[in-house]
Tab-separated table of C-alpha atoms in Angstrom:
chain	number	residue	atom	x	y	z
A	1	ALA	CA	102.969	116.376	117.817
A	2	GLY	CA	100.502	119.202	117.384
A	3	VAL	CA	100.607	120.171	121.051
A	4	CYS	CA	104.411	120.077	121.186
A	5	SER	CA	104.672	122.160	118.009
A	6	PHE	CA	102.238	124.695	119.457
A	7	LEU	CA	104.226	125.002	122.689
A	8	VAL	CA	107.715	125.374	121.186
A	9	ALA	CA	106.855	127.704	118.287
A	10	PRO	CA	107.901	131.304	119.054
A	11	ASP	CA	105.054	132.623	116.868
A	12	HIS	CA	102.396	131.359	114.453
A	13	GLN	CA	101.595	128.656	117.014
A	14	LEU	CA	98.366	127.492	115.364
A	15	ILE	CA	100.026	126.966	111.993
A	16	ALA	CA	102.906	125.156	113.697
A	17	ALA	CA	100.427	122.833	115.431
A	18	GLU	CA	98.647	122.086	112.154
A	19	VAL	CA	101.918	121.243	110.413
A	20	GLY	CA	102.935	119.091	113.384
A	21	VAL	CA	99.748	117.042	113.116
A	22	ALA	CA	100.097	116.760	109.346
A	23	ALA	CA	103.724	115.642	109.562
A	24	ALA	CA	102.890	113.031	112.193
A	25	LEU	CA	100.296	111.539	109.848
A	26	ALA	CA	103.234	110.382	107.696
A	27	GLY	CA	102.999	107.235	109.827
A	28	LEU	CA	99.902	106.310	107.805
A	29	SER	CA	101.993	105.951	104.651
A	30	SER	CA	102.324	102.381	103.373
A	31	ALA	CA	105.299	103.171	101.148
A	32	TRP	CA	107.517	101.005	103.359
A	33	PHE	CA	105.218	98.031	102.698
A	34	PHE	CA	105.345	98.464	98.937
A	35	VAL	CA	109.129	98.877	99.108
A	36	GLY	CA	109.376	95.512	100.835
A	37	CYS	CA	107.099	93.957	98.215
A	38	GLY	CA	109.041	95.498	95.345
A	39	ARG	CA	106.005	97.386	94.017
A	40	PRO	CA	107.215	100.898	93.068
A	41	ILE	CA	104.179	101.563	90.861
A	42	ALA	CA	101.929	101.076	93.893
A	43	ILE	CA	103.931	103.748	95.747
A	44	LEU	CA	103.417	106.111	92.831
A	45	ILE	CA	99.665	105.448	92.637
A	46	ALA	CA	98.735	105.251	96.311
A	47	ASP	CA	101.256	107.525	97.981
A	48	ALA	CA	103.313	109.892	95.847
A	49	THR	CA	100.809	111.073	93.237
A	50	PRO	CA	97.908	112.089	95.534
A	51	ARG	CA	100.245	113.920	97.908
A	52	LEU	CA	102.019	115.686	95.043
A	53	LEU	CA	98.738	116.840	93.504
A	54	LEU	CA	97.348	118.072	96.822
A	55	THR	CA	100.582	119.929	97.577
A	56	ALA	CA	100.402	121.621	94.176
A	57	VAL	CA	96.807	122.685	94.878
A	58	SER	CA	97.861	124.070	98.258
A	59	ALA	CA	100.633	126.084	96.582
A	60	VAL	CA	98.081	127.702	94.269
A	61	LEU	CA	95.799	128.488	97.219
A	62	ILE	CA	98.677	129.956	99.224
A	63	VAL	CA	99.606	132.263	96.347
A	64	ALA	CA	95.961	133.280	95.937
A	65	THR	CA	95.132	133.834	99.624
A	66	GLY	CA	98.439	134.220	101.455
A	67	ARG	CA	97.332	131.620	104.028
A	68	VAL	CA	99.928	128.905	104.592
A	69	GLU	CA	97.455	126.734	106.509
A	70	TYR	CA	96.509	125.199	103.177
A	71	TYR	CA	99.841	123.381	103.084
A	72	ALA	CA	99.187	121.599	106.395
A	73	ILE	CA	95.674	120.689	105.286
A	74	ALA	CA	96.962	119.302	101.981
A	75	VAL	CA	99.644	117.205	103.703
A	76	ALA	CA	97.156	115.791	106.209
A	77	ILE	CA	94.552	114.914	103.567
A	78	GLY	CA	97.299	113.450	101.362
A	79	TYR	CA	98.468	110.984	104.005
A	80	VAL	CA	94.923	109.968	104.956
A	81	LEU	CA	94.026	109.470	101.305
A	82	ALA	CA	97.229	107.456	100.754
A	83	PHE	CA	96.237	105.246	103.686
A	84	PHE	CA	92.922	104.224	102.119
A	85	LEU	CA	94.344	103.937	98.604
A	86	SER	CA	97.038	101.619	99.902
A	87	PHE	CA	94.510	99.346	101.547
A	88	ALA	CA	92.522	99.288	98.330
A	89	LEU	CA	95.627	98.022	96.509
A	90	ILE	CA	96.564	95.523	99.212
A	91	HIS	CA	93.000	94.147	99.500
A	92	LYS	CA	93.253	93.689	103.261
A	93	GLY	CA	90.420	95.920	104.420
A	94	VAL	CA	90.930	98.295	107.322
A	95	PRO	CA	92.680	97.554	110.653
A	96	ARG	CA	90.551	95.724	113.221
A	97	GLY	CA	90.546	95.788	116.986
A	98	THR	CA	92.828	92.755	117.165
A	99	ASP	CA	95.394	94.573	115.014
A	100	PHE	CA	95.490	97.491	117.430
A	101	ALA	CA	95.742	95.059	120.358
A	102	ARG	CA	98.888	93.551	118.828
A	103	ALA	CA	100.554	96.925	118.347
A	104	PRO	CA	102.081	97.312	121.865
A	105	GLY	CA	103.735	93.890	121.637
A	106	ILE	CA	105.229	94.695	118.244
A	107	ILE	CA	106.550	97.999	119.606
A	108	ARG	CA	108.163	96.139	122.528
A	109	ASP	CA	109.832	93.703	120.112
A	110	GLN	CA	111.288	96.642	118.195
A	111	MET	CA	112.123	98.748	121.253
A	112	VAL	CA	115.887	98.806	120.661
A	113	VAL	CA	115.457	100.064	117.087
A	114	THR	CA	112.717	102.467	118.177
A	115	GLY	CA	114.975	103.823	120.905
A	116	GLY	CA	117.708	104.441	118.370
A	117	ARG	CA	115.276	106.294	116.119
A	118	ALA	CA	114.264	108.423	119.100
A	119	ILE	CA	117.911	109.428	119.683
A	120	SER	CA	118.813	110.161	116.053
A	121	PRO	CA	116.983	113.545	115.886
A	122	VAL	CA	119.837	114.984	117.977
A	123	TYR	CA	121.942	115.115	114.812
A	124	THR	CA	119.267	114.883	112.095
A	125	THR	CA	116.439	117.274	112.942
A	126	LEU	CA	117.704	119.352	115.884
A	127	PRO	CA	120.842	120.909	114.339
A	128	ILE	CA	118.908	124.006	113.226
A	129	ALA	CA	117.639	124.508	116.782
A	130	ILE	CA	121.147	123.976	118.180
A	131	ILE	CA	122.688	126.531	115.814
A	132	GLY	CA	119.841	128.887	116.640
A	133	LEU	CA	120.861	128.669	120.305
A	134	VAL	CA	124.642	128.989	119.954
A	135	SER	CA	124.906	131.190	116.840
A	136	PRO	CA	121.627	133.011	116.039
A	137	ALA	CA	123.257	135.104	113.319
A	138	SER	CA	124.150	131.943	111.374
A	139	VAL	CA	120.821	130.179	111.550
A	140	ALA	CA	119.413	131.587	108.292
A	141	VAL	CA	122.331	130.355	106.176
A	142	PHE	CA	122.563	127.063	108.059
A	143	SER	CA	118.856	126.278	107.813
A	144	ALA	CA	118.767	127.136	104.089
A	145	VAL	CA	121.652	124.797	103.254
A	146	GLU	CA	120.322	122.147	105.632
A	147	ARG	CA	116.863	122.246	104.048
A	148	LEU	CA	118.217	121.813	100.523
A	149	MET	CA	120.504	119.022	101.725
A	150	ARG	CA	117.632	117.097	103.336
A	151	MET	CA	115.456	117.565	100.253
A	152	GLY	CA	118.162	115.993	98.111
A	153	LEU	CA	118.670	113.140	100.564
A	154	ASN	CA	114.944	112.383	100.478
A	155	VAL	CA	115.155	111.941	96.709
A	156	LEU	CA	118.149	109.625	97.105
A	157	THR	CA	116.258	107.220	99.404
A	158	SER	CA	114.968	105.422	96.302
A	159	VAL	CA	118.383	103.778	95.850
A	160	PRO	CA	118.672	102.128	99.300
A	161	HIS	CA	114.986	101.165	99.066
A	162	ARG	CA	115.695	99.247	95.873
A	163	LEU	CA	118.840	97.689	97.325
A	164	GLN	CA	116.849	96.650	100.397
A	165	ILE	CA	114.702	94.424	98.176
A	166	TRP	CA	117.787	93.050	96.412
A	167	LEU	CA	119.496	92.231	99.711
A	168	GLY	CA	116.375	90.737	101.251
A	169	SER	CA	115.854	88.370	98.306
A	170	ALA	CA	119.384	86.914	98.479
A	171	VAL	CA	120.064	83.304	99.454
A	172	PRO	CA	122.308	83.048	102.565
A	173	THR	CA	125.446	82.231	100.561
A	174	ASP	CA	125.064	85.384	98.455
A	175	ILE	CA	124.459	87.810	101.334
A	176	PRO	CA	128.136	88.677	102.081
A	177	LYS	CA	128.822	89.508	98.427
A	178	ARG	CA	125.646	91.574	98.096
A	179	ILE	CA	126.479	93.428	101.300
A	180	ARG	CA	129.857	94.483	99.926
A	181	VAL	CA	128.233	95.583	96.656
A	182	THR	CA	125.524	97.502	98.546
A	183	ILE	CA	128.038	99.408	100.676
A	184	ALA	CA	130.177	100.181	97.617
A	185	LEU	CA	127.174	101.393	95.596
A	186	ASN	CA	125.963	103.660	98.376
A	187	ALA	CA	129.471	105.034	98.913
A	188	GLY	CA	129.734	105.785	95.189
A	189	LEU	CA	126.290	107.379	95.254
A	190	GLY	CA	127.407	109.498	98.195
A	191	ILE	CA	130.504	110.780	96.417
A	192	VAL	CA	128.574	111.656	93.256
A	193	SER	CA	125.682	113.202	95.207
A	194	GLY	CA	128.016	115.259	97.382
A	195	LEU	CA	129.742	116.630	94.290
A	196	CYS	CA	126.400	117.409	92.629
A	197	PHE	CA	125.173	119.175	95.749
A	198	PHE	CA	128.275	121.362	95.786
A	199	LEU	CA	127.907	122.263	92.114
A	200	LEU	CA	124.131	122.773	92.093
A	201	PHE	CA	123.558	124.469	95.442
A	202	ALA	CA	123.995	128.040	94.165
A	203	PRO	CA	121.492	127.864	91.251
A	204	PHE	CA	118.914	125.992	93.334
A	205	ALA	CA	119.289	128.414	96.247
A	206	GLU	CA	118.879	131.337	93.857
A	207	VAL	CA	115.492	129.986	92.741
A	208	LEU	CA	114.151	128.632	96.044
A	209	PHE	CA	115.247	131.555	98.232
A	210	SER	CA	114.797	134.327	95.643
A	211	GLY	CA	118.437	135.338	95.883
A	212	THR	CA	118.156	136.286	99.573
A	213	ILE	CA	120.430	133.510	100.863
A	214	SER	CA	124.021	132.833	99.841
A	215	ALA	CA	126.333	130.376	101.565
A	216	PRO	CA	130.158	130.509	101.690
A	217	PRO	CA	131.882	127.726	99.701
A	218	GLU	CA	133.311	126.110	102.834
A	219	VAL	CA	129.792	125.698	104.265
A	220	VAL	CA	128.540	124.044	101.066
A	221	ILE	CA	131.627	121.771	101.015
A	222	ALA	CA	130.924	120.692	104.604
A	223	ALA	CA	127.270	120.008	103.742
A	224	SER	CA	128.353	118.019	100.671
A	225	THR	CA	130.558	115.896	102.918
A	226	VAL	CA	127.555	115.206	105.141
A	227	VAL	CA	125.584	114.074	102.064
A	228	ALA	CA	128.346	111.614	101.114
A	229	LEU	CA	128.558	110.227	104.660
A	230	ILE	CA	124.790	109.794	105.011
A	231	CYS	CA	124.520	107.899	101.712
A	232	THR	CA	127.358	105.565	102.718
A	233	SER	CA	125.845	105.070	106.165
A	234	ARG	CA	122.557	103.997	104.603
A	235	GLY	CA	124.388	101.159	102.859
A	236	ALA	CA	125.959	100.011	106.126
A	237	GLY	CA	122.547	100.102	107.810
A	238	LEU	CA	121.078	97.884	105.084
A	239	ALA	CA	123.964	95.461	105.645
A	240	LEU	CA	123.154	95.174	109.350
A	241	VAL	CA	119.510	94.467	108.538
A	242	ALA	CA	120.548	91.778	106.047
A	243	LEU	CA	122.712	90.194	108.767
A	244	ARG	CA	119.707	90.188	111.138
A	245	SER	CA	121.546	92.603	113.443
A	246	GLN	CA	119.393	95.701	113.017
A	247	ASN	CA	119.305	96.249	116.782
A	248	LEU	CA	123.014	97.090	116.645
A	249	ILE	CA	122.178	100.146	114.535
A	250	SER	CA	121.131	101.780	117.800
A	251	ALA	CA	124.733	101.552	119.051
A	252	ALA	CA	125.857	103.538	116.021
A	253	VAL	CA	123.025	106.049	116.413
A	254	THR	CA	123.804	106.595	120.100
A	255	SER	CA	127.508	107.125	119.385
A	256	ALA	CA	126.668	109.554	116.593
A	257	ALA	CA	124.218	111.500	118.753
A	258	ILE	CA	126.709	111.923	121.599
A	259	THR	CA	129.677	112.997	119.470
A	260	GLY	CA	127.596	115.015	117.030
A	261	GLY	CA	125.593	116.801	119.694
A	262	VAL	CA	128.698	117.907	121.582
A	263	ALA	CA	130.480	118.876	118.352
A	264	MET	CA	127.564	120.951	117.066
A	265	PHE	CA	127.310	122.942	120.281
A	266	ALA	CA	131.060	123.557	120.461
A	267	LEU	CA	131.837	124.101	116.775
A	268	GLY	CA	128.573	125.921	116.057
A	269	ALA	CA	129.345	128.495	118.743
A	270	LYS	CA	132.838	129.060	117.279
A	271	PHE	CA	132.292	128.742	113.513
A	272	GLY	CA	128.552	129.312	113.032
A	273	ALA	CA	126.982	127.526	110.060
A	274	LEU	CA	130.273	125.857	109.138
A	275	GLY	CA	130.582	124.490	112.668
A	276	GLY	CA	127.071	123.099	112.483
A	277	PHE	CA	127.855	121.071	109.376
A	278	LEU	CA	131.219	119.988	110.776
A	279	GLY	CA	129.306	118.690	113.804
A	280	GLU	CA	126.886	116.825	111.548
A	281	ALA	CA	129.825	115.354	109.610
A	282	ILE	CA	131.438	114.166	112.854
A	283	ALA	CA	128.140	112.566	113.909
A	284	GLU	CA	127.633	110.780	110.595
A	285	ALA	CA	131.270	109.667	110.402
A	286	THR	CA	131.059	108.227	113.915
A	287	GLY	CA	127.860	106.338	113.168
A	288	LEU	CA	129.257	105.054	109.875
A	289	LEU	CA	132.492	103.865	111.489
A	290	VAL	CA	130.630	101.972	114.223
A	291	GLN	CA	128.338	100.322	111.652
A	292	LEU	CA	131.235	99.312	109.392
A	293	VAL	CA	133.180	97.781	112.282
A	294	ILE	CA	130.120	95.737	113.288
A	295	VAL	CA	129.373	94.685	109.696
A	296	PHE	CA	132.896	93.481	108.940
A	297	ARG	CA	133.127	91.632	112.254
A	298	LEU	CA	129.856	89.869	111.500
A	299	LEU	CA	131.026	89.039	107.974
A	300	LYS	CA	134.245	87.544	109.362
A	301	LYS	CA	132.171	85.489	111.778
A	302	VAL	CA	129.960	84.232	108.930
A	303	HIS	CA	133.024	83.368	106.835
A	304	ARG	CA	134.659	81.543	109.751
A	305	THR	CA	131.477	79.561	110.467
A	306	ARG	CA	131.128	78.488	106.846
A	307	ARG	CA	134.792	77.504	106.673
A	308	ASP	CA	134.475	75.391	109.821
A	309	ASP	CA	131.326	73.741	108.459
A	310	ALA	CA	133.077	72.954	105.184
A	311	MET	CA	136.052	71.457	107.027
A	312	GLY	CA	133.719	69.410	109.197
A	313	GLN	CA	131.904	68.041	106.170
A	314	ALA	CA	135.239	67.189	104.478
A	315	CYS	CA	136.460	65.330	107.548
A	316	SER	CA	133.220	63.380	107.856
């Protein structure tokens, strides 16, 4: 990650490499483990709090020295510290040689999901680069709105994380009902969050960008639509996991990447920042539609199987 960041950065290559390394160390976080265990306090103690404190310290140092390298250092130390704190809470010691030896096999077992995750950056992390290529004059506005949108979406991940535990703890007969509730809750969250983003973008942008960036209303509306679609899509993804069909998420991701990538290039060149968000909306809508079709087909199959079993038991 550090080498790639160094090579693609137009300037400040060393800082870009440091941030690349620090960001890649996010893989050391055990937050996913504590989510699965339903231990939010452990996430706060071992992961969130040390990283928050170190980031605050780095902000003070940046203001005092003007050197942004402190941010990368703080992020890297935060993830490493979270790694050891997590193991202290789990009481499992540190990874051994046998654990590393098992890693390639586990990666192979998850290759379909991993492949999907490798494709998703086309419409999740590359849009700024795409708009920079096709509409350089729009990249400042687009990246500002995009950054605020992603920050808000990161906060909202707490809801699907909690629902993941709720879905995973369901007995088989309750799974269809909980899936419908999960999708509905995430869709409702998306609508509310999209509206809040539209209403709160201007005051937040005024503070974070010191009044240097302003976005047209139609751009903020398009970004708000993307927020709503992403939240709803998260619910559909949880449903596929609950139905033991997580590999099919890759079909949705691939469809979204193809349609979204083409749309962002075409619409971004014609409409600038607005086109970029329209492309993202098309990508998310495509992925959501594919996931919903798969989910409801699987639910119909489950219902049909249970009905046939009940009829068989009645006849016997």
